PDB file of C-alpha atoms in Angstrom:
ATOM      1  CA  MET M 282       0.000   0.000   0.000  1.00 45.00           C
ATOM      2  CA  ASN M 283       1.315   3.425  -0.939  1.00 50.00           C
ATOM      3  CA  PHE M 284       0.548   6.920   0.282  1.00 50.00           C
ATOM      4  CA  LYS M 285       1.914  10.373  -0.496  1.00 54.00           C
ATOM      5  CA  GLU M 286       2.443  13.448   1.643  1.00 55.00           C
ATOM      6  CA  LYS M 287       3.364  16.783   0.103  1.00 57.00           C
ATOM      7  CA  THR M 288       4.547  20.050   1.569  1.00 55.00           C
ATOM      8  CA  THR M 289       5.237  23.380  -0.055  1.00 54.00           C
ATOM      9  CA  GLY M 290       7.214  24.664   2.893  1.00 54.00           C
ATOM     10  CA  GLN M 291      10.803  24.059   3.813  1.00 52.00           C
ATOM     11  CA  ASN M 292      10.101  21.592   6.595  1.00 52.00           C
ATOM     12  CA  LEU M 293       8.329  18.253   6.389  1.00 48.00           C
ATOM     13  CA  GLN M 294       6.703  17.361   9.681  1.00 50.00           C
ATOM     14  CA  ALA M 295       7.465  13.684   9.270  1.00 48.00           C
ATOM     15  CA  LYS M 296       6.513  12.695  12.795  1.00 45.00           C
ATOM     16  CA  SER M 297       2.925  13.802  12.258  1.00 47.00           C
ATOM     17  CA  PHE M 298       2.274  11.816   9.116  1.00 48.00           C
ATOM     18  CA  ILE M 299       4.312   8.634   9.636  1.00 48.00           C
ATOM     19  CA  ALA M 300       3.167   8.050  13.222  1.00 50.00           C
ATOM     20  CA  ASN M 301       0.604   5.503  12.056  1.00 51.00           C
ATOM     21  CA  TYR M 302       2.610   3.947   9.252  1.00 56.00           C
ATOM     22  CA  GLY M 303       5.534   1.617   8.837  1.00 53.00           C
ATOM     23  CA  GLY M 304       7.557  -0.228   6.222  1.00 53.00           C
ATOM     24  CA  ILE M 305       9.733   1.374   3.577  1.00 54.00           C
ATOM     25  CA  ALA M 306       9.256   5.132   3.277  1.00 55.00           C
ATOM     26  CA  ASN M 307      10.616   6.725   0.097  1.00 57.00           C
ATOM     27  CA  ILE M 308      11.090  10.433   0.696  1.00 57.00           C
ATOM     28  CA  ALA M 309      11.761  12.838  -2.170  1.00 63.00           C
ATOM     29  CA  ALA M 310      12.499  16.553  -1.893  1.00 64.00           C
ATOM     30  CA  GLU M 311      12.679  19.201  -4.608  1.00 68.00           C
ATOM     31  CA  ASN M 312      13.796  22.818  -4.526  1.00 66.00           C
ATOM     32  CA  GLY M 313      14.060  24.295  -7.972  1.00 68.00           C
ATOM     33  CA  GLN M 314      16.596  22.233  -9.866  1.00 72.00           C
ATOM     34  CA  LEU M 315      17.741  20.421  -6.742  1.00 73.00           C
ATOM     35  CA  LYS M 316      16.284  16.995  -6.061  1.00 72.00           C
ATOM     36  CA  SER M 317      17.032  14.417  -3.388  1.00 65.00           C
ATOM     37  CA  LYS M 318      15.621  11.031  -2.427  1.00 70.00           C
ATOM     38  CA  VAL M 319      16.078   8.834   0.599  1.00 59.00           C
ATOM     39  CA  ALA M 320      14.510   5.543   1.724  1.00 56.00           C
ATOM     40  CA  ILE M 321      14.039   4.685   5.384  1.00 56.00           C
ATOM     41  CA  ASN M 322      12.707   1.532   7.021  1.00 57.00           C
ATOM     42  CA  ILE M 323      10.138   2.305   9.726  1.00 64.00           C
ATOM     43  CA  LYS M 324       9.666  -0.460  12.289  1.00 73.00           C
ATOM     44  CA  GLY M 325       7.440  -0.890  15.332  1.00 84.00           C
ATOM     45  CA  THR M 326       7.808  -1.676  19.033  1.00 91.00           C
ATOM     46  CA  ASN M 327       5.427  -3.871  20.990  1.00 95.00           C
ATOM     47  CA  PRO M 328       3.500  -2.413  23.926  1.00 96.00           C
ATOM     48  CA  SER M 329       3.439  -4.304  27.201  1.00 96.00           C
ATOM     49  CA  PRO M 330       0.352  -6.331  28.190  1.00 97.00           C
ATOM     50  CA  LEU M 331      -0.231  -3.751  30.931  1.00 97.00           C
ATOM     51  CA  GLU M 332      -0.281  -0.918  28.371  1.00 97.00           C
ATOM     52  CA  VAL M 333      -2.792  -2.806  26.265  1.00 97.00           C
ATOM     53  CA  ARG M 334      -5.054  -3.503  29.247  1.00 96.00           C
ATOM     54  CA  GLN M 335      -4.805   0.119  30.336  1.00 97.00           C
ATOM     55  CA  TYR M 336      -5.805   1.229  26.853  1.00 97.00           C
ATOM     56  CA  LEU M 337      -8.759  -1.164  26.866  1.00 96.00           C
ATOM     57  CA  SER M 338      -9.868   0.173  30.247  1.00 95.00           C
ATOM     58  CA  THR M 339     -10.594   3.511  28.571  1.00 95.00           C
ATOM     59  CA  LYS M 340     -12.985   1.903  26.082  1.00 93.00           C
ATOM     60  CA  LEU M 341     -16.650   1.110  26.586  1.00 88.00           C
ATOM     61  CA  ASP M 342     -17.912  -2.491  26.314  1.00 83.00           C
ATOM     62  CA  SER M 343     -14.394  -3.928  26.199  1.00 88.00           C
ATOM     63  CA  ALA M 344     -14.982  -6.565  28.901  1.00 84.00           C
ATOM     64  CA  GLY M 345     -13.430  -9.860  27.840  1.00 87.00           C
ATOM     65  CA  PHE M 346     -11.619  -8.412  24.834  1.00 93.00           C
ATOM     66  CA  ASP M 347      -8.250  -8.660  26.569  1.00 95.00           C
ATOM     67  CA  LYS M 348      -8.810 -12.427  26.665  1.00 93.00           C
ATOM     68  CA  ILE M 349      -9.252 -12.458  22.887  1.00 94.00           C
ATOM     69  CA  ILE M 350      -6.076 -10.434  22.337  1.00 96.00           C
ATOM     70  CA  GLU M 351      -4.112 -12.639  24.714  1.00 95.00           C
ATOM     71  CA  HIS M 352      -5.294 -15.737  22.869  1.00 93.00           C
ATOM     72  CA  GLU M 353      -4.848 -14.352  19.357  1.00 91.00           C
ATOM     73  CA  SER M 354      -1.438 -12.720  19.723  1.00 94.00           C
ATOM     74  CA  LYS M 355      -0.285 -12.837  23.359  1.00 95.00           C
ATOM     75  CA  PHE M 356      -0.430  -9.012  23.242  1.00 97.00           C
ATOM     76  CA  LYS M 357       2.156  -8.907  20.443  1.00 96.00           C
ATOM     77  CA  HIS M 358       1.599  -6.610  17.479  1.00 96.00           C
ATOM     78  CA  PHE M 359       5.030  -6.875  15.871  1.00 95.00           C
ATOM     79  CA  ASN M 360       7.173  -9.912  15.057  1.00 94.00           C
ATOM     80  CA  ALA M 361      10.864 -10.442  15.678  1.00 92.00           C
ATOM     81  CA  ASN M 362      11.647  -8.169  12.709  1.00 89.00           C
ATOM     82  CA  ASN M 363       9.528  -5.404  14.263  1.00 90.00           C
ATOM     83  CA  GLU M 364       6.939  -5.720  11.501  1.00 90.00           C
ATOM     84  CA  PRO M 365       3.209  -6.380  12.037  1.00 92.00           C
ATOM     85  CA  ILE M 366       2.385 -10.020  12.638  1.00 93.00           C
ATOM     86  CA  LYS M 367       0.373 -11.752   9.919  1.00 91.00           C
ATOM     87  CA  SER M 368      -1.362 -15.117  10.153  1.00 87.00           C
ATOM     88  CA  PHE M 369      -1.776 -17.742   7.450  1.00 82.00           C
ATOM     89  CA  ASP M 370      -5.333 -16.519   6.807  1.00 82.00           C
ATOM     90  CA  LYS M 371      -4.185 -12.891   6.462  1.00 87.00           C
ATOM     91  CA  GLY M 372      -5.094 -11.779   9.949  1.00 91.00           C
ATOM     92  CA  TYR M 373      -3.094  -8.689  10.842  1.00 93.00           C
ATOM     93  CA  GLY M 374      -1.724  -7.351  14.077  1.00 94.00           C
ATOM     94  CA  MET M 375      -2.610  -7.779  17.701  1.00 95.00           C
ATOM     95  CA  CYS M 376      -6.289  -8.461  17.020  1.00 95.00           C
ATOM     96  CA  GLN M 377      -5.617 -10.529  13.896  1.00 93.00           C
ATOM     97  CA  LEU M 378      -8.007  -8.361  11.858  1.00 93.00           C
ATOM     98  CA  THR M 379      -9.086 -10.287   8.791  1.00 91.00           C
ATOM     99  CA  ASN M 380     -12.573  -9.369   7.608  1.00 87.00           C
ATOM    100  CA  PRO M 381     -13.075  -6.577   6.775  1.00 88.00           C
ATOM    101  CA  THR M 382      -9.522  -6.123   5.544  1.00 91.00           C
ATOM    102  CA  PRO M 383      -7.802  -3.673   7.909  1.00 93.00           C
ATOM    103  CA  ARG M 384      -6.603  -0.289   6.716  1.00 92.00           C
ATOM    104  CA  PHE M 385      -2.859   0.256   6.381  1.00 88.00           C
ATOM    105  CA  GLU M 386      -2.680   2.300   9.588  1.00 91.00           C
ATOM    106  CA  GLN M 387      -4.610  -0.421  11.463  1.00 93.00           C
ATOM    107  CA  VAL M 388      -1.926  -2.881  10.403  1.00 92.00           C
ATOM    108  CA  TRP M 389       0.907  -0.751  11.804  1.00 92.00           C
ATOM    109  CA  ASN M 390      -0.561   1.178  14.737  1.00 93.00           C
ATOM    110  CA  TRP M 391      -1.453  -1.220  17.567  1.00 95.00           C
ATOM    111  CA  GLN M 392      -3.996   1.158  19.131  1.00 96.00           C
ATOM    112  CA  MET M 393      -5.816   1.570  15.822  1.00 95.00           C
ATOM    113  CA  ASN M 394      -5.685  -2.204  15.441  1.00 96.00           C
ATOM    114  CA  VAL M 395      -7.302  -2.600  18.858  1.00 97.00           C
ATOM    115  CA  ASP M 396      -9.912   0.039  17.977  1.00 97.00           C
ATOM    116  CA  GLY M 397     -10.764  -1.917  14.832  1.00 96.00           C
ATOM    117  CA  GLY M 398     -11.018  -5.112  16.856  1.00 96.00           C
ATOM    118  CA  LEU M 399     -13.257  -3.457  19.427  1.00 96.00           C
ATOM    119  CA  GLN M 400     -15.550  -2.121  16.724  1.00 95.00           C
ATOM    120  CA  LEU M 401     -15.971  -5.635  15.362  1.00 95.00           C
ATOM    121  CA  PHE M 402     -16.376  -7.046  18.880  1.00 95.00           C
ATOM    122  CA  GLU M 403     -19.135  -4.543  19.634  1.00 95.00           C
ATOM    123  CA  GLU M 404     -20.986  -5.768  16.550  1.00 95.00           C
ATOM    124  CA  LYS M 405     -20.713  -9.314  17.894  1.00 95.00           C
ATOM    125  CA  ARG M 406     -21.966  -8.164  21.316  1.00 95.00           C
ATOM    126  CA  LYS M 407     -24.989  -6.501  19.723  1.00 96.00           C
ATOM    127  CA  ILE M 408     -25.792  -9.722  17.887  1.00 98.00           C
ATOM    128  CA  ALA M 409     -25.263 -11.699  21.110  1.00 98.00           C
ATOM    129  CA  ARG M 410     -27.577  -9.389  23.080  1.00 97.00           C
ATOM    130  CA  ALA M 411     -30.282  -9.653  20.442  1.00 98.00           C
ATOM    131  CA  TYR M 412     -29.971 -13.447  20.353  1.00 99.00           C
ATOM    132  CA  LEU M 413     -29.972 -13.976  24.121  1.00 99.00           C
ATOM    133  CA  GLY M 414     -32.692 -11.408  24.699  1.00 98.00           C
ATOM    134  CA  GLN M 415     -35.125 -12.745  22.101  1.00 98.00           C
ATOM    135  CA  ASN M 416     -38.674 -13.299  23.331  1.00 97.00           C
ATOM    136  CA  ASP M 417     -37.802 -11.294  26.476  1.00 97.00           C
ATOM    137  CA  ARG M 418     -35.541 -14.067  27.739  1.00 98.00           C
ATOM    138  CA  SER M 419     -33.107 -13.200  30.518  1.00 97.00           C
ATOM    139  CA  TYR M 420     -29.370 -13.826  30.510  1.00 98.00           C
ATOM    140  CA  THR M 421     -26.369 -13.117  32.698  1.00 97.00           C
ATOM    141  CA  GLU M 422     -23.311 -10.983  31.975  1.00 95.00           C
ATOM    142  CA  ARG M 423     -21.276 -14.186  31.955  1.00 95.00           C
ATOM    143  CA  GLN M 424     -23.516 -15.678  29.286  1.00 97.00           C
ATOM    144  CA  LEU M 425     -23.199 -12.485  27.245  1.00 96.00           C
ATOM    145  CA  ASN M 426     -19.397 -12.717  27.396  1.00 94.00           C
ATOM    146  CA  TYR M 427     -19.420 -16.349  26.273  1.00 97.00           C
ATOM    147  CA  GLU M 428     -21.888 -15.626  23.476  1.00 97.00           C
ATOM    148  CA  SER M 429     -19.939 -12.573  22.280  1.00 96.00           C
ATOM    149  CA  ILE M 430     -16.549 -14.282  22.266  1.00 96.00           C
ATOM    150  CA  CYS M 431     -18.019 -17.338  20.579  1.00 97.00           C
ATOM    151  CA  ARG M 432     -19.432 -15.169  17.800  1.00 97.00           C
ATOM    152  CA  TRP M 433     -16.075 -13.421  17.393  1.00 94.00           C
ATOM    153  CA  ASN M 434     -14.778 -16.794  16.222  1.00 93.00           C
ATOM    154  CA  GLY M 435     -17.988 -18.030  14.610  1.00 93.00           C
ATOM    155  CA  GLY M 436     -21.431 -19.362  15.486  1.00 96.00           C
ATOM    156  CA  ARG M 437     -23.582 -19.298  18.598  1.00 98.00           C
ATOM    157  CA  TYR M 438     -22.664 -20.578  22.029  1.00 99.00           C
ATOM    158  CA  HIS M 439     -26.017 -21.097  23.735  1.00 99.00           C
ATOM    159  CA  GLU M 440     -29.230 -22.922  23.026  1.00 99.00           C
ATOM    160  CA  TRP M 441     -32.515 -22.483  24.840  1.00 98.00           C
ATOM    161  CA  ASP M 442     -33.376 -25.300  27.222  1.00 98.00           C
ATOM    162  CA  THR M 443     -37.161 -25.418  27.401  1.00 97.00           C
ATOM    163  CA  PRO M 444     -37.496 -27.751  30.436  1.00 97.00           C
ATOM    164  CA  THR M 445     -35.439 -25.406  32.629  1.00 97.00           C
ATOM    165  CA  SER M 446     -36.329 -22.166  30.809  1.00 97.00           C
ATOM    166  CA  GLN M 447     -32.730 -21.012  30.586  1.00 98.00           C
ATOM    167  CA  TRP M 448     -29.834 -20.645  28.176  1.00 99.00           C
ATOM    168  CA  ILE M 449     -27.299 -23.491  28.194  1.00 99.00           C
ATOM    169  CA  ARG M 450     -24.149 -24.308  26.248  1.00 99.00           C
ATOM    170  CA  GLN M 451     -24.830 -26.291  23.084  1.00 98.00           C
ATOM    171  CA  LYS M 452     -24.881 -29.851  24.359  1.00 97.00           C
ATOM    172  CA  HIS M 453     -23.901 -31.660  21.192  1.00 98.00           C
ATOM    173  CA  ILE M 454     -20.462 -30.064  20.809  1.00 99.00           C
ATOM    174  CA  LEU M 455     -17.429 -31.803  22.310  1.00 99.00           C
ATOM    175  CA  CYS M 456     -14.191 -29.826  22.202  1.00 99.00           C
ATOM    176  CA  ASP M 457     -10.648 -31.060  21.743  1.00 98.00           C
ATOM    177  CA  SER M 458      -9.063 -29.555  24.846  1.00 96.00           C
ATOM    178  CA  LYS M 459      -5.619 -29.828  23.262  1.00 95.00           C
ATOM    179  CA  THR M 460      -6.510 -27.217  20.629  1.00 95.00           C
ATOM    180  CA  GLY M 461      -7.953 -23.728  20.425  1.00 91.00           C
ATOM    181  CA  ASN M 462     -11.257 -24.153  18.603  1.00 95.00           C
ATOM    182  CA  ILE M 463     -11.450 -27.686  17.210  1.00 98.00           C
ATOM    183  CA  GLY M 464     -14.298 -29.945  18.197  1.00 99.00           C
ATOM    184  CA  TRP M 465     -16.832 -32.528  17.130  1.00 99.00           C
ATOM    185  CA  ASP M 466     -20.562 -32.588  16.545  1.00 99.00           C
ATOM    186  CA  MET M 467     -21.601 -35.551  18.672  1.00 99.00           C
ATOM    187  CA  ASN M 468     -24.789 -35.921  16.635  1.00 98.00           C
ATOM    188  CA  ASP M 469     -22.553 -37.131  13.805  1.00 98.00           C
ATOM    189  CA  PRO M 470     -22.842 -40.957  13.753  1.00 98.00           C
ATOM    190  CA  GLU M 471     -19.076 -41.198  13.170  1.00 98.00           C
ATOM    191  CA  ASN M 472     -18.456 -39.378  16.462  1.00 99.00           C
ATOM    192  CA  ARG M 473     -21.294 -40.646  18.617  1.00 98.00           C
ATOM    193  CA  GLY M 474     -20.229 -42.779  21.587  1.00 97.00           C
ATOM    194  CA  LYS M 475     -16.527 -41.948  21.273  1.00 98.00           C
ATOM    195  CA  THR M 476     -14.432 -40.164  23.902  1.00 98.00           C
ATOM    196  CA  GLU M 477     -12.425 -36.998  23.353  1.00 98.00           C
ATOM    197  CA  ALA M 478      -9.206 -39.023  23.509  1.00 98.00           C
ATOM    198  CA  GLU M 479     -10.442 -41.439  20.849  1.00 99.00           C
ATOM    199  CA  LEU M 480     -11.578 -38.644  18.545  1.00 99.00           C
ATOM    200  CA  HIS M 481      -8.345 -36.705  19.025  1.00 99.00           C
ATOM    201  CA  LYS M 482      -6.257 -39.764  18.161  1.00 98.00           C
ATOM    202  CA  ARG M 483      -8.379 -40.368  15.048  1.00 98.00           C
ATOM    203  CA  ASP M 484      -8.255 -36.793  13.710  1.00 98.00           C
ATOM    204  CA  ARG M 485      -5.117 -35.105  15.064  1.00 98.00           C
ATOM    205  CA  ASP M 486      -3.027 -35.789  11.944  1.00 98.00           C
ATOM    206  CA  THR M 487      -5.487 -33.777   9.822  1.00 98.00           C
ATOM    207  CA  TYR M 488      -5.445 -30.624  11.988  1.00 98.00           C
ATOM    208  CA  SER M 489      -2.664 -28.950  10.006  1.00 94.00           C
ATOM    209  CA  ARG M 490      -5.164 -27.651   7.435  1.00 93.00           C
ATOM    210  CA  PRO M 491      -8.878 -26.756   7.438  1.00 93.00           C
ATOM    211  CA  PRO M 492     -11.309 -29.697   7.598  1.00 96.00           C
ATOM    212  CA  GLN M 493     -11.640 -31.351   4.238  1.00 96.00           C
ATOM    213  CA  PRO M 494     -14.772 -32.916   2.707  1.00 96.00           C
ATOM    214  CA  GLY M 495     -15.627 -35.995   4.736  1.00 96.00           C
ATOM    215  CA  ALA M 496     -13.904 -34.745   7.882  1.00 98.00           C
ATOM    216  CA  HIS M 497     -15.792 -35.309  11.134  1.00 98.00           C
ATOM    217  CA  TRP M 498     -14.261 -32.435  13.094  1.00 99.00           C
ATOM    218  CA  GLN M 499     -14.899 -28.708  12.761  1.00 98.00           C
ATOM    219  CA  TYR M 500     -13.852 -25.294  14.016  1.00 97.00           C
ATOM    220  CA  PHE M 501     -16.333 -24.207  16.692  1.00 98.00           C
ATOM    221  CA  GLY M 502     -16.754 -20.798  18.277  1.00 98.00           C
ATOM    222  CA  VAL M 503     -18.045 -22.715  21.297  1.00 99.00           C
ATOM    223  CA  CYS M 504     -14.649 -24.348  21.745  1.00 98.00           C
ATOM    224  CA  TYR M 505     -12.905 -21.015  21.171  1.00 97.00           C
ATOM    225  CA  ALA M 506     -14.918 -19.382  23.960  1.00 97.00           C
ATOM    226  CA  ASP M 507     -14.410 -22.343  26.286  1.00 97.00           C
ATOM    227  CA  ARG M 508     -10.664 -22.191  25.703  1.00 96.00           C
ATOM    228  CA  ILE M 509     -10.380 -18.440  26.289  1.00 94.00           C
ATOM    229  CA  LEU M 510     -12.690 -18.170  29.280  1.00 93.00           C
ATOM    230  CA  LYS M 511     -11.796 -21.393  31.059  1.00 85.00           C
TER     231      LYS M 511
END
């Protein structure tokens, strides 16, 4: 991604316009017949977990989001080369922003990355509130956190239990506790009656890539939430 900054004066206030950017900056200057170019490599420095938590404390509806950041990136925004971390599925930065594709400054500036993550998380919380509150049903703050974090990863966490008139975790999902969000639908005849250990032994060699046609394991937001909030 490229951007340009021009000035007609004699001083370029570089600090003000590169504060949110990184990578290779090609700077050109002209003054009449005189021209000069220079390239500089702008790199980043990771904040501490405390700095990230302090930043989150200033934001509304951020409860539980530190758990997501800790799980996704262990509070790291830059890799060993001081460049933004990038996952195999093109998730960028501390919050692993993927969809929508983050802006260039969200890739480089960790606070903007967190702001983008919080905006997406708030959308998930709104969906979670609407789901849990349907038909005037009641729910706890704990259930809202589980539902929101589950939906950050994908899918719903709770199902309505009519006999007890309350929200409960989806009963048919068994999680592989050795992973982050892998699990099994125990309604699948190929999984029914088997233990977690048996299913893990059967499927573990196929975890290195997304589940293929015929696979009997899946990625579950339920398992993601269980892992983060355990």
